[in-house]
Short mmCIF file of C-alpha atoms in Angstrom, two decimals:
data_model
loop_
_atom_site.label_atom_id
_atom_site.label_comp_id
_atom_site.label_asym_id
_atom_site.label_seq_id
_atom_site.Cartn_x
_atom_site.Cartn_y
_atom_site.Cartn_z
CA UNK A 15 -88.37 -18.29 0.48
CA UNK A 16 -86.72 -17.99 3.96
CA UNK A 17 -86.18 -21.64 4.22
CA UNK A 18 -84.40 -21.71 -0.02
CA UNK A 19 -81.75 -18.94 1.19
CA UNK A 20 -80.67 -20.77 3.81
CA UNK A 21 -80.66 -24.16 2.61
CA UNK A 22 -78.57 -23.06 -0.28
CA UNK A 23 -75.50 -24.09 1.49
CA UNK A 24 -76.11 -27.82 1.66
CA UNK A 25 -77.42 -27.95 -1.72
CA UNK A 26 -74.03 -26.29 -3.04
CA UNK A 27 -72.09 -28.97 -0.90
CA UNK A 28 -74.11 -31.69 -2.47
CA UNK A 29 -74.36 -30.55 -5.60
CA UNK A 30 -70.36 -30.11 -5.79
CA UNK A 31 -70.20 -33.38 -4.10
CA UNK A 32 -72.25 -35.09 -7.04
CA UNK A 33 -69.98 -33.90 -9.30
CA UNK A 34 -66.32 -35.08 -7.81
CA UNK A 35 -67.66 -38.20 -6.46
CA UNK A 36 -68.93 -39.50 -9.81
CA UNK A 37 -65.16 -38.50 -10.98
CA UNK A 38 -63.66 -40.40 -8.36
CA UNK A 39 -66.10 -43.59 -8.64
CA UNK A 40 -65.45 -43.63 -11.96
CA UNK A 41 -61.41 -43.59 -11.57
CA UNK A 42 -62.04 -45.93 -8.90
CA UNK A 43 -59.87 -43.63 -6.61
CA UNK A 44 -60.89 -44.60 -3.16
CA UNK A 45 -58.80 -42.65 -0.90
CA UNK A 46 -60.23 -39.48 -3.20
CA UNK A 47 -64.30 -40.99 -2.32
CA UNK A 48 -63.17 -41.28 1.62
CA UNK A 49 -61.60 -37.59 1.37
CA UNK A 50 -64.99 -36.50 -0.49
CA UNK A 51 -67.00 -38.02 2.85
CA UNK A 52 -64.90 -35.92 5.14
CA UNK A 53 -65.09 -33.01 3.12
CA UNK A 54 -68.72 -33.14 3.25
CA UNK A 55 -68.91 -33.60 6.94
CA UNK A 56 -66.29 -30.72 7.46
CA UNK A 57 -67.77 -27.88 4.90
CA UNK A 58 -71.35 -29.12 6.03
CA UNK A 59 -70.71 -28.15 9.73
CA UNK A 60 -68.22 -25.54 9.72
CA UNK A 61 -70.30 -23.65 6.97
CA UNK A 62 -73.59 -23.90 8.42
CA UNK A 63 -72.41 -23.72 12.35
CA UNK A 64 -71.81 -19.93 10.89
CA UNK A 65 -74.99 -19.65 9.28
CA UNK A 66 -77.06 -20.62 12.48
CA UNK A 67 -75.12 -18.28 14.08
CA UNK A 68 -76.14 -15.30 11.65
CA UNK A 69 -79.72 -16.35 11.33
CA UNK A 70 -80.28 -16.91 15.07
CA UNK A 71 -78.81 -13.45 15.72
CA UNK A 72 -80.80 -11.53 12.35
CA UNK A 73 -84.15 -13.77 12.49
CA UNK A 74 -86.02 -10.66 13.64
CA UNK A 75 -84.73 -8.64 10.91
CA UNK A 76 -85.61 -11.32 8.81
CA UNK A 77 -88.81 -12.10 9.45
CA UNK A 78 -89.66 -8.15 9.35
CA UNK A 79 -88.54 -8.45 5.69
CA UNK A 80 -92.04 -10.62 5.14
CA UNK A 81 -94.11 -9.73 7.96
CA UNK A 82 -96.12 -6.64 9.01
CA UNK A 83 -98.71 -8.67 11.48
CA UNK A 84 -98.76 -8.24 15.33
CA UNK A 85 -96.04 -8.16 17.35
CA UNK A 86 -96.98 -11.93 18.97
CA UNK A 87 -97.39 -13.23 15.54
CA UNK A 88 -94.16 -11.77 15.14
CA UNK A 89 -92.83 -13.36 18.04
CA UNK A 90 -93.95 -16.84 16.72
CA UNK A 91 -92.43 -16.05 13.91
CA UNK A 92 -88.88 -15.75 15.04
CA UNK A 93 -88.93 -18.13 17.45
CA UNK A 94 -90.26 -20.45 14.88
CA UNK A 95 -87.23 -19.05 12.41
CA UNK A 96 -84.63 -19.86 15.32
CA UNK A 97 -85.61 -23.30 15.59
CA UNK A 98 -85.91 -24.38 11.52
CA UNK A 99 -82.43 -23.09 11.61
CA UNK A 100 -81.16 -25.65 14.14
CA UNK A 101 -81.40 -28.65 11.44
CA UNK A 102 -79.38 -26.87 9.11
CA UNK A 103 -76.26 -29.24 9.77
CA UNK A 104 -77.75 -32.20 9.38
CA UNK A 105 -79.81 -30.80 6.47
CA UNK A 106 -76.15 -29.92 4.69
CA UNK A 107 -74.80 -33.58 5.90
CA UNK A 108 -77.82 -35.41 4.53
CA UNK A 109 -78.08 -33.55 1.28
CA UNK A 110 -74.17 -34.17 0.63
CA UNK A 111 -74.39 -37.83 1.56
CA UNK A 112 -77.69 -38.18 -0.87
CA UNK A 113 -75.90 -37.08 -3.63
CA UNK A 114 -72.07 -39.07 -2.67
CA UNK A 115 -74.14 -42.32 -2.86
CA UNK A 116 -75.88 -41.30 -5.94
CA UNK A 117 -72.31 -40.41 -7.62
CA UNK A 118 -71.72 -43.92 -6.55
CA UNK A 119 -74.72 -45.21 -8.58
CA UNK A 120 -76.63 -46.33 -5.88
CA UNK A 121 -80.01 -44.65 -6.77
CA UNK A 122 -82.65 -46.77 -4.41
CA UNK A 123 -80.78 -46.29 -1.60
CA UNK A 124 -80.85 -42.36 -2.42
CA UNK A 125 -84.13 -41.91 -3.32
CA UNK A 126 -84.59 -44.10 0.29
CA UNK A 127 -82.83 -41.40 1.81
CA UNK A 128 -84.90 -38.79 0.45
CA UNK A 129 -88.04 -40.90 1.16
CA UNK A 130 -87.03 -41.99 4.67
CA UNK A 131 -86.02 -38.08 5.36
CA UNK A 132 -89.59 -37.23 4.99
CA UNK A 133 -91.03 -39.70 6.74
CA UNK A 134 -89.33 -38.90 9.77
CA UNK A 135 -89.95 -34.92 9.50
CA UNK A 136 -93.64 -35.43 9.38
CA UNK A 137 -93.71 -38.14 12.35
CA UNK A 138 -91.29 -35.44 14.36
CA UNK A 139 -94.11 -32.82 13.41
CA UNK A 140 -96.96 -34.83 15.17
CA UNK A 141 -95.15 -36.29 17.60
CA UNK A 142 -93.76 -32.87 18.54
CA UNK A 143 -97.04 -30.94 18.07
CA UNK A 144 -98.94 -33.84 20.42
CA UNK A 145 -96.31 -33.79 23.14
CA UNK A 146 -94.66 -30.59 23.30
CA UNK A 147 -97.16 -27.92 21.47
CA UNK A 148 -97.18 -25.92 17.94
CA UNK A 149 -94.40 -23.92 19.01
CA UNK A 150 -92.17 -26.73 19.12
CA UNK A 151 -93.08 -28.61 15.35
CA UNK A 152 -90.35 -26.39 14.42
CA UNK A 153 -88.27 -28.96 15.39
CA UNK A 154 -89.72 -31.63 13.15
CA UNK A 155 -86.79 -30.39 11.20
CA UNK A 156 -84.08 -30.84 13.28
CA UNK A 157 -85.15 -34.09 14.65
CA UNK A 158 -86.01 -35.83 11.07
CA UNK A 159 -82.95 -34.74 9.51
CA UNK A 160 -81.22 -35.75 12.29
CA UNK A 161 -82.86 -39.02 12.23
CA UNK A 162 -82.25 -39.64 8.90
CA UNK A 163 -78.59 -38.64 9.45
CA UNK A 164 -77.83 -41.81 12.18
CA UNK A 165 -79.70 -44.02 10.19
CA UNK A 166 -77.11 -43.61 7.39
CA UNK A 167 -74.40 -43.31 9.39
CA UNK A 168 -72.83 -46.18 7.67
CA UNK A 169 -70.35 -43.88 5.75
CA UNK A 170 -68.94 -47.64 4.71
CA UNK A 171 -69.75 -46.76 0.65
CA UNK A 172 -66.11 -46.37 0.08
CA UNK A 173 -65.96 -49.58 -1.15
CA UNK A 174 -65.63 -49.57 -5.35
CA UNK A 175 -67.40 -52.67 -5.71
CA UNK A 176 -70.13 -52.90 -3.27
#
């Protein structure tokens, strides 16, 4: 439930960014699609920079809202909490990209995304739970999204008729 509330931000972005892109593709406005892509990259960092922020500073408070367990459990908890919140930028910049390149009809390629996104989150949780320890699968998160980010960093799809 934790994880929903907080990833509500880059599911607004994408869902909004469904929505005008699909307008745009179909008016074949390209300036409009390129303005879309940096509107997704802006609102995706500068809204969830702030959100980090908040949930790195309250995660104690938060996780006392669902836990009544031992104080290192507790611990765990947060620290855990802190981490998962790290990936919400990429999270925001993924979700909004999904969604641009399925306004653009390009629904393989999405669902590849999505796919791909997975993939990577799992292999950063064993990787990161061989190498580094349980506290640090946390970061499966953060380093699949962020994997899946630079592999579609080819924010080329402006192009009407590719």
């Amino acid at each position: 439930n934790i994880g929903n509330c907080i990833m509500s931000v880059g599911a607004g972005i994408g869902s909004i960014s469904l929505m005008v892109t699909g307008v745009a593709y179909g008016e074949e406005d390209r300036e409009t699609l390129k303005d879309i892509v940096r509107a997704i990259a802006r609102q995706s960092i500068i809204y969830n920079v702030v959100l980090i922020v908040v949930v790195e500073i309250a995660a104690p408070f938060i996780i006392d809202l669902f836990f009544n367990g031992s104080a290192d459990v507790r611990d765990i908890a947060v620290w855990g909490l802190r981490l998962y919140a790290l990936f919400l930028i990429f999270y925001s910049l993924n979700c909004g990209y999904r969604v641009y390149i399925q306004g653009l009809g390009k629904l393989k390629k999405a669902n590849f995304q999505n796919v791909l996104e997975n993939v990577f989150v799992l292999l950063s949780a064993f990787l990161l739970s061989y190498l580094a320890g349980i506290r640090y699968v946390w970061l499966a998160f953060l380093l699949g999204h962020m994997l899946t980010f630079l592999y579609f960093l080819d924010f080329n799809e402006f192009s009407i008729k590719s």
